């Protein structure tokens, strides 16, 4: 909801120009975005002195056109965070609710029809729903009730009774919550370990932005892979509220590697902002300086992608954020950066890796991205989803087997 002063101003414009429903929607969305970016109020962006020759609705149409042109010029530029200091967000108050009837298995959010994005056939397991981190771009908040953490109370029993399909070889647990934020507080890792032991050829992936490491005292099967989402320090500090810093995430991952846990990293979502080249290069340098390429199973690249529902949720929350200060281009039924912007970000990131990492390192891939971006990023591509999935499966299982062998040799 817009502040009363904004509503009063927009109402006065409506009385003057009788905007169409679509024009009203565009103005309200723009006003909301500008306030979230701390670039408002919208009155600063509207010049009623222009188009004086036009009258009534025609003048209103011209006014909206000028507004959108100015705002779109801002969107096309890399986001400037230098003068953006969001108010400190208090941690969300959450309460745990134990549930026993939830559906827990699903599939990745790639488009179902066609191969509009290169898809790896990931299956998802929702042991916990909702997250107490405060990432401004997160889609989880649009799926679940705010302030309520739902935990599958009988997870171990459910997984013991579950028979996996033959094509289920890779299960992700970070789609509906942070996989390691809760550690083993609810017995989640115990339950996942039981499943991993039953299906030793199935990779179970944990994904986190936390620096929690007490779970390393557990004896986890080697087919459980711990991965960390990474980002530029500017984005972590200004958009990924309450998450661990880059240094804390790397330190936690290093501890996991020292315990013989297979690792992975996701540089996701990459954000187009002023200074992005230098900061993302620094992120990759930290990774390659801290880890050996053979310690990692995978390294993925991805960027911001929003459904209409998520865009509505982010705007309705009204939180200070510049994450939507971007050019929203239609992409496989969702909204994301233009392909050329993605090509520049992804190819730059991959170019920062030493040649040894590209030849003998982790399995590199693009997450939920257009197939046309693979060749300019990596210098190779896959003809279809099946070829991509086969290559990923072979690489993951070989790397996990290697880590497992080293773990047993060190005992």
Short mmCIF file of C-alpha atoms in Angstrom, two decimals:
data_model
loop_
_atom_site.label_atom_id
_atom_site.label_comp_id
_atom_site.label_asym_id
_atom_site.label_seq_id
_atom_site.Cartn_x
_atom_site.Cartn_y
_atom_site.Cartn_z
CA UNK A 1 0.00 0.00 0.00
CA UNK A 2 1.33 3.41 -0.96
CA UNK A 3 1.70 6.13 1.70
CA UNK A 4 -1.26 8.50 2.01
CA UNK A 5 0.72 11.37 0.46
CA UNK A 6 1.39 9.28 -2.65
CA UNK A 7 -2.23 8.17 -2.88
CA UNK A 8 -3.45 11.76 -2.61
CA UNK A 9 -1.07 12.91 -5.34
CA UNK A 10 -2.02 10.08 -7.69
CA UNK A 11 -5.71 10.71 -7.06
CA UNK A 12 -5.24 14.35 -8.08
CA UNK A 13 -3.58 13.21 -11.31
CA UNK A 14 -6.41 10.78 -12.00
CA UNK A 15 -8.98 13.56 -11.63
CA UNK A 16 -7.04 15.70 -14.11
CA UNK A 17 -6.23 13.12 -16.78
CA UNK A 18 -8.71 10.21 -16.41
CA UNK A 19 -6.08 7.53 -16.90
CA UNK A 20 -7.11 4.16 -18.30
CA UNK A 21 -7.02 1.12 -16.02
CA UNK A 22 -3.72 -0.02 -17.56
CA UNK A 23 -2.20 3.45 -17.13
CA UNK A 24 -3.31 3.53 -13.49
CA UNK A 25 -1.68 0.14 -12.90
CA UNK A 26 1.56 1.28 -14.53
CA UNK A 27 1.67 4.45 -12.42
CA UNK A 28 0.96 2.64 -9.15
CA UNK A 29 3.57 -0.07 -9.87
CA UNK A 30 6.12 2.60 -10.76
CA UNK A 31 5.35 4.60 -7.62
CA UNK A 32 5.81 1.44 -5.53
CA UNK A 33 9.11 0.60 -7.23
CA UNK A 34 10.51 4.11 -6.78
CA UNK A 35 9.70 4.11 -3.07
CA UNK A 36 11.34 0.71 -2.60
CA UNK A 37 14.42 1.95 -4.46
CA UNK A 38 14.42 5.06 -2.21
CA UNK A 39 14.16 7.18 -5.36
CA UNK A 40 10.65 8.50 -4.76
CA UNK A 41 8.26 10.10 -4.49
CA UNK A 42 6.87 9.62 -7.98
CA UNK A 43 6.07 13.34 -8.19
CA UNK A 44 9.79 13.95 -8.78
CA UNK A 45 9.61 11.86 -11.95
CA UNK A 46 6.46 13.38 -13.45
CA UNK A 47 6.67 16.57 -15.50
CA UNK A 48 3.20 17.99 -16.00
CA UNK A 49 4.69 20.89 -17.93
CA UNK A 50 5.48 18.68 -20.91
CA UNK A 51 3.06 18.04 -23.77
CA UNK A 52 1.17 21.26 -23.09
CA UNK A 53 -0.44 21.15 -26.52
CA UNK A 54 -2.21 17.89 -25.70
CA UNK A 55 -5.33 17.95 -23.55
CA UNK A 56 -7.28 15.54 -21.35
CA UNK A 57 -6.63 11.85 -21.89
CA UNK A 58 -4.07 12.48 -24.65
CA UNK A 59 -2.03 14.60 -22.29
CA UNK A 60 -2.35 11.94 -19.61
CA UNK A 61 -1.15 9.27 -22.04
CA UNK A 62 1.86 11.41 -22.94
CA UNK A 63 2.58 12.02 -19.26
CA UNK A 64 2.60 8.27 -18.52
CA UNK A 65 4.78 7.62 -21.57
CA UNK A 66 7.36 10.16 -20.41
CA UNK A 67 7.32 8.69 -16.90
CA UNK A 68 7.91 5.14 -18.13
CA UNK A 69 10.69 6.25 -20.49
CA UNK A 70 12.57 7.92 -17.65
CA UNK A 71 12.12 4.97 -15.31
CA UNK A 72 13.11 2.47 -18.01
CA UNK A 73 16.30 4.44 -18.61
CA UNK A 74 17.06 3.93 -14.93
CA UNK A 75 16.25 0.21 -15.20
CA UNK A 76 18.63 -0.26 -18.13
CA UNK A 77 21.60 1.06 -16.16
CA UNK A 78 23.50 -1.19 -13.72
CA UNK A 79 21.87 -0.72 -10.31
CA UNK A 80 23.69 1.87 -8.19
CA UNK A 81 23.98 0.85 -4.54
CA UNK A 82 26.44 3.60 -3.56
CA UNK A 83 23.69 5.84 -2.15
CA UNK A 84 21.36 3.05 -1.04
CA UNK A 85 21.28 2.26 2.66
CA UNK A 86 18.16 0.24 3.51
CA UNK A 87 16.72 0.53 6.97
CA UNK A 88 17.86 -2.27 9.25
CA UNK A 89 15.37 -5.09 9.04
CA UNK A 90 14.43 -6.90 12.20
CA UNK A 91 14.47 -10.68 11.90
CA UNK A 92 11.05 -12.04 11.05
CA UNK A 93 9.27 -13.52 14.05
CA UNK A 94 8.54 -17.11 13.16
CA UNK A 95 6.99 -20.02 14.97
CA UNK A 96 7.47 -23.68 14.20
CA UNK A 97 4.47 -25.78 13.28
CA UNK A 98 4.84 -29.54 13.04
CA UNK A 99 2.80 -30.97 10.15
CA UNK A 100 2.27 -34.56 9.05
CA UNK A 101 0.17 -34.46 5.89
CA UNK A 102 2.15 -32.20 3.57
CA UNK A 103 3.24 -33.31 0.10
CA UNK A 104 7.02 -33.32 0.32
CA UNK A 105 8.31 -34.31 -3.15
CA UNK A 106 8.18 -32.07 -6.21
CA UNK A 107 10.18 -31.03 -9.26
CA UNK A 108 12.40 -28.11 -10.14
CA UNK A 109 10.72 -24.85 -11.23
CA UNK A 110 11.90 -25.05 -14.85
CA UNK A 111 9.08 -24.67 -17.42
CA UNK A 112 7.26 -27.96 -17.90
CA UNK A 113 6.53 -27.52 -21.61
CA UNK A 114 9.37 -27.58 -24.13
CA UNK A 115 13.03 -26.84 -23.45
CA UNK A 116 12.87 -23.09 -22.96
CA UNK A 117 15.52 -23.41 -20.25
CA UNK A 118 18.14 -26.12 -19.94
CA UNK A 119 16.72 -28.42 -17.20
CA UNK A 120 18.57 -31.09 -15.19
CA UNK A 121 15.47 -33.00 -13.97
CA UNK A 122 16.08 -32.07 -10.34
CA UNK A 123 13.57 -33.44 -7.86
CA UNK A 124 12.80 -31.40 -4.75
CA UNK A 125 12.11 -32.47 -1.18
CA UNK A 126 10.36 -29.94 1.06
CA UNK A 127 11.23 -31.05 4.58
CA UNK A 128 10.83 -27.49 5.87
CA UNK A 129 8.72 -24.68 4.39
CA UNK A 130 9.51 -20.98 4.86
CA UNK A 131 12.76 -19.28 5.78
CA UNK A 132 13.72 -16.74 8.43
CA UNK A 133 16.38 -15.08 6.30
CA UNK A 134 15.26 -11.88 4.57
CA UNK A 135 16.53 -11.96 0.98
CA UNK A 136 14.65 -9.23 -0.85
CA UNK A 137 14.34 -11.23 -4.09
CA UNK A 138 13.24 -14.54 -2.56
CA UNK A 139 10.32 -16.39 -4.12
CA UNK A 140 9.71 -18.57 -1.03
CA UNK A 141 7.83 -15.72 0.64
CA UNK A 142 5.23 -15.76 -2.14
CA UNK A 143 4.49 -19.46 -1.65
CA UNK A 144 4.00 -19.82 2.09
CA UNK A 145 2.34 -18.03 4.97
CA UNK A 146 4.51 -15.37 6.52
CA UNK A 147 5.83 -16.00 10.01
CA UNK A 148 5.13 -19.72 10.10
CA UNK A 149 7.80 -22.38 9.68
CA UNK A 150 6.23 -25.69 8.70
CA UNK A 151 8.30 -28.75 9.58
CA UNK A 152 7.41 -32.27 8.48
CA UNK A 153 7.29 -33.95 11.87
CA UNK A 154 7.25 -37.54 10.64
CA UNK A 155 9.87 -37.02 7.93
CA UNK A 156 11.99 -40.04 8.82
CA UNK A 157 9.00 -42.37 8.68
CA UNK A 158 7.81 -40.79 5.42
CA UNK A 159 11.22 -41.24 3.80
CA UNK A 160 11.60 -44.80 5.07
CA UNK A 161 8.31 -45.68 3.36
CA UNK A 162 9.12 -43.77 0.16
CA UNK A 163 10.19 -45.60 -3.00
CA UNK A 164 12.07 -43.33 -5.39
CA UNK A 165 11.46 -43.54 -9.14
CA UNK A 166 14.28 -44.88 -11.29
CA UNK A 167 14.88 -41.42 -12.77
CA UNK A 168 15.26 -39.76 -9.36
CA UNK A 169 19.03 -39.42 -8.98
CA UNK A 170 19.35 -35.82 -7.69
CA UNK A 171 17.20 -34.35 -4.91
CA UNK A 172 17.43 -30.72 -3.83
CA UNK A 173 16.28 -29.63 -0.38
CA UNK A 174 16.73 -25.86 -0.65
CA UNK A 175 13.71 -24.90 -2.74
CA UNK A 176 11.29 -24.20 0.12
CA UNK A 177 13.70 -23.16 2.89
CA UNK A 178 17.39 -22.88 3.69
CA UNK A 179 18.67 -26.45 4.05
CA UNK A 180 21.12 -25.83 6.90
CA UNK A 181 19.65 -22.82 8.72
CA UNK A 182 17.90 -25.26 11.07
CA UNK A 183 20.78 -27.76 11.18
CA UNK A 184 19.44 -30.99 12.64
CA UNK A 185 17.14 -29.20 15.11
CA UNK A 186 14.07 -31.06 13.85
CA UNK A 187 15.84 -34.32 12.95
CA UNK A 188 15.82 -33.35 9.27
CA UNK A 189 19.42 -34.37 8.57
CA UNK A 190 18.91 -37.69 10.38
CA UNK A 191 15.97 -38.41 8.10
CA UNK A 192 17.85 -37.37 4.95
CA UNK A 193 20.79 -39.56 5.98
CA UNK A 194 18.48 -42.56 6.18
CA UNK A 195 17.21 -41.86 2.66
CA UNK A 196 20.76 -41.35 1.36
CA UNK A 197 21.84 -44.70 2.81
CA UNK A 198 18.90 -46.46 1.14
CA UNK A 199 19.73 -44.90 -2.23
CA UNK A 200 23.55 -44.53 -2.40
CA UNK A 201 23.44 -43.57 -6.10
CA UNK A 202 21.08 -40.66 -5.42
CA UNK A 203 22.67 -37.27 -4.74
CA UNK A 204 20.91 -35.31 -1.98
CA UNK A 205 21.87 -31.64 -2.14
CA UNK A 206 21.70 -29.23 0.79
CA UNK A 207 21.73 -25.52 -0.12
CA UNK A 208 22.39 -22.72 2.35
CA UNK A 209 23.34 -19.09 2.99
CA UNK A 210 24.13 -19.81 6.63
CA UNK A 211 27.42 -20.36 8.45
CA UNK A 212 26.12 -23.02 10.79
CA UNK A 213 28.55 -25.93 11.17
CA UNK A 214 27.42 -27.93 14.22
CA UNK A 215 25.91 -30.48 11.84
CA UNK A 216 29.45 -31.46 10.80
CA UNK A 217 29.64 -33.56 13.97
CA UNK A 218 27.21 -35.95 12.27
CA UNK A 219 28.40 -38.88 10.17
CA UNK A 220 26.62 -38.04 6.92
CA UNK A 221 26.66 -40.41 3.92
CA UNK A 222 28.97 -39.27 1.12
CA UNK A 223 26.08 -38.83 -1.32
CA UNK A 224 24.82 -35.86 0.73
CA UNK A 225 26.38 -32.76 -0.85
CA UNK A 226 26.53 -29.42 0.99
CA UNK A 227 26.32 -26.33 -1.21
CA UNK A 228 26.49 -22.61 -0.47
CA UNK A 229 24.81 -19.82 -2.41
CA UNK A 230 27.34 -17.04 -2.91
CA UNK A 231 27.00 -13.43 -3.98
CA UNK A 232 28.88 -10.15 -4.22
CA UNK A 233 29.44 -8.48 -0.83
CA UNK A 234 27.33 -5.48 -1.92
CA UNK A 235 24.34 -7.72 -2.67
CA UNK A 236 24.78 -9.78 0.51
CA UNK A 237 24.95 -6.60 2.59
CA UNK A 238 22.05 -4.74 0.99
CA UNK A 239 19.67 -7.41 -0.33
CA UNK A 240 20.37 -10.70 1.53
CA UNK A 241 19.32 -9.63 5.02
CA UNK A 242 20.31 -11.72 8.07
CA UNK A 243 22.32 -14.19 6.00
CA UNK A 244 25.95 -15.05 6.66
CA UNK A 245 28.61 -12.84 5.10
CA UNK A 246 30.65 -14.11 2.16
CA UNK A 247 33.60 -14.74 4.48
CA UNK A 248 31.42 -16.70 6.91
CA UNK A 249 29.95 -18.86 4.15
CA UNK A 250 33.38 -19.65 2.73
CA UNK A 251 34.74 -20.45 6.20
CA UNK A 252 31.83 -22.83 6.88
CA UNK A 253 32.36 -24.53 3.53
CA UNK A 254 36.07 -24.91 4.28
CA UNK A 255 35.22 -26.66 7.56
CA UNK A 256 32.88 -28.99 5.66
CA UNK A 257 35.59 -29.80 3.10
CA UNK A 258 38.03 -30.56 5.89
CA UNK A 259 35.49 -33.07 7.23
CA UNK A 260 35.35 -34.78 3.85
CA UNK A 261 31.91 -33.45 2.87
CA UNK A 262 31.36 -33.10 -0.92
CA UNK A 263 30.82 -29.41 -1.73
CA UNK A 264 29.23 -27.14 -4.28
CA UNK A 265 28.67 -23.44 -4.85
CA UNK A 266 25.94 -21.47 -6.60
CA UNK A 267 26.78 -17.94 -7.71
CA UNK A 268 23.12 -17.13 -7.82
CA UNK A 269 21.45 -14.76 -8.28
CA UNK A 270 24.01 -12.60 -10.03
CA UNK A 271 22.86 -8.96 -10.03
CA UNK A 272 23.64 -6.27 -12.63
CA UNK A 273 24.94 -3.44 -10.43
CA UNK A 274 27.70 -0.84 -10.55
CA UNK A 275 30.93 -2.66 -9.77
CA UNK A 276 29.57 -6.14 -10.52
CA UNK A 277 32.59 -7.21 -12.60
CA UNK A 278 35.13 -6.54 -9.85
CA UNK A 279 33.06 -7.94 -6.99
CA UNK A 280 32.10 -11.18 -8.73
CA UNK A 281 35.72 -11.68 -9.77
CA UNK A 282 36.67 -11.28 -6.11
CA UNK A 283 34.08 -13.90 -5.11
CA UNK A 284 35.52 -16.41 -7.57
CA UNK A 285 39.09 -15.62 -6.51
CA UNK A 286 38.15 -16.35 -2.88
CA UNK A 287 36.71 -19.72 -3.94
CA UNK A 288 39.69 -20.74 -6.06
CA UNK A 289 42.17 -19.56 -3.40
CA UNK A 290 40.39 -21.45 -0.60
CA UNK A 291 39.49 -24.74 -2.28
CA UNK A 292 41.04 -27.27 -4.60
CA UNK A 293 38.99 -27.92 -7.75
CA UNK A 294 38.64 -31.61 -6.88
CA UNK A 295 36.90 -30.72 -3.60
CA UNK A 296 33.86 -29.35 -5.45
CA UNK A 297 31.12 -31.34 -7.13
CA UNK A 298 29.45 -28.42 -8.91
CA UNK A 299 29.53 -24.67 -9.50
CA UNK A 300 26.47 -23.02 -11.02
CA UNK A 301 25.69 -19.56 -12.34
CA UNK A 302 22.25 -17.96 -12.40
CA UNK A 303 20.47 -14.67 -12.05
CA UNK A 304 17.23 -13.01 -11.01
CA UNK A 305 14.04 -14.54 -12.36
CA UNK A 306 10.55 -13.58 -11.22
CA UNK A 307 7.03 -14.83 -11.82
CA UNK A 308 4.20 -12.30 -11.89
CA UNK A 309 3.09 -13.58 -8.48
CA UNK A 310 6.51 -12.94 -6.97
CA UNK A 311 6.64 -9.44 -8.48
CA UNK A 312 3.25 -8.67 -6.91
CA UNK A 313 4.44 -9.97 -3.54
CA UNK A 314 7.67 -7.98 -3.58
CA UNK A 315 5.82 -4.77 -4.48
CA UNK A 316 3.09 -5.32 -1.91
CA UNK A 317 5.64 -5.75 0.88
CA UNK A 318 6.99 -2.26 0.26
CA UNK A 319 10.40 -3.07 1.71
CA UNK A 320 13.38 -0.91 0.80
CA UNK A 321 15.22 -2.72 -1.98
CA UNK A 322 16.69 -1.98 -5.38
CA UNK A 323 16.43 -5.54 -6.59
CA UNK A 324 13.63 -4.59 -9.04
CA UNK A 325 15.65 -1.66 -10.39
CA UNK A 326 16.29 -3.77 -13.46
CA UNK A 327 15.04 -4.25 -16.98
CA UNK A 328 12.28 -6.84 -16.66
CA UNK A 329 12.27 -8.86 -19.88
CA UNK A 330 9.94 -11.80 -20.57
CA UNK A 331 11.85 -15.09 -20.24
CA UNK A 332 10.09 -18.46 -20.57
CA UNK A 333 6.94 -17.15 -18.92
CA UNK A 334 8.83 -15.28 -16.22
CA UNK A 335 10.74 -11.98 -16.03
CA UNK A 336 14.49 -11.56 -15.96
CA UNK A 337 17.39 -9.56 -17.41
CA UNK A 338 17.79 -9.31 -21.21
CA UNK A 339 19.84 -12.14 -22.70
CA UNK A 340 22.75 -9.83 -23.54
CA UNK A 341 23.05 -8.70 -19.91
CA UNK A 342 23.06 -12.33 -18.79
CA UNK A 343 25.65 -13.25 -21.40
CA UNK A 344 27.98 -10.53 -20.12
CA UNK A 345 27.61 -11.55 -16.48
CA UNK A 346 27.92 -15.31 -16.98
CA UNK A 347 30.82 -15.20 -19.45
CA UNK A 348 32.72 -12.78 -17.22
CA UNK A 349 32.24 -15.00 -14.17
CA UNK A 350 33.41 -18.14 -15.96
CA UNK A 351 36.41 -16.32 -17.44
CA UNK A 352 37.62 -15.61 -13.88
CA UNK A 353 38.27 -19.29 -13.17
CA UNK A 354 41.81 -20.61 -13.67
CA UNK A 355 42.24 -22.96 -16.62
CA UNK A 356 42.86 -25.89 -14.28
CA UNK A 357 39.41 -25.43 -12.77
CA UNK A 358 37.80 -25.46 -16.20
CA UNK A 359 39.62 -28.65 -17.17
CA UNK A 360 39.57 -30.70 -13.96
CA UNK A 361 37.31 -28.80 -11.60
CA UNK A 362 33.64 -29.03 -10.68
CA UNK A 363 30.74 -29.49 -13.06
CA UNK A 364 29.85 -26.00 -14.32
CA UNK A 365 26.32 -25.20 -15.41
CA UNK A 366 23.73 -22.46 -15.83
CA UNK A 367 20.68 -22.73 -13.58
CA UNK A 368 17.30 -22.39 -15.33
CA UNK A 369 18.72 -20.31 -18.19
CA UNK A 370 18.09 -20.12 -21.92
CA UNK A 371 20.11 -22.77 -23.85
CA UNK A 372 21.50 -20.05 -26.13
CA UNK A 373 23.61 -18.72 -23.22
CA UNK A 374 25.71 -21.87 -22.75
CA UNK A 375 27.99 -21.55 -25.78
CA UNK A 376 29.01 -17.91 -25.18
CA UNK A 377 29.52 -18.65 -21.48
CA UNK A 378 31.36 -21.98 -21.44
CA UNK A 379 32.33 -22.54 -25.07
CA UNK A 380 30.13 -25.63 -25.22
CA UNK A 381 26.48 -26.57 -24.89
CA UNK A 382 24.15 -29.57 -24.69
CA UNK A 383 21.81 -30.51 -27.51
CA UNK A 384 18.89 -31.17 -25.18
CA UNK A 385 17.88 -31.62 -21.54
CA UNK A 386 18.60 -35.35 -21.59
CA UNK A 387 22.21 -34.81 -22.69
CA UNK A 388 22.65 -32.17 -19.98
CA UNK A 389 21.17 -34.41 -17.30
CA UNK A 390 23.35 -37.36 -18.35
CA UNK A 391 26.53 -35.27 -18.22
CA UNK A 392 25.60 -33.83 -14.82
CA UNK A 393 24.75 -37.24 -13.38
CA UNK A 394 28.04 -38.79 -14.50
CA UNK A 395 30.07 -35.83 -13.22
CA UNK A 396 28.31 -35.69 -9.85
CA UNK A 397 28.57 -39.40 -9.16
CA UNK A 398 32.23 -39.56 -10.19
CA UNK A 399 33.15 -36.59 -8.00
CA UNK A 400 31.20 -37.88 -5.00
CA UNK A 401 32.90 -41.27 -5.38
CA UNK A 402 36.30 -39.52 -5.44
CA UNK A 403 35.53 -37.54 -2.28
CA UNK A 404 34.25 -40.71 -0.59
CA UNK A 405 37.45 -42.57 -1.49
CA UNK A 406 39.59 -39.80 0.00
CA UNK A 407 37.41 -39.75 3.11
CA UNK A 408 37.99 -43.47 3.71
CA UNK A 409 41.74 -43.19 3.07
CA UNK A 410 42.01 -40.49 5.73
CA UNK A 411 40.30 -42.60 8.40
#
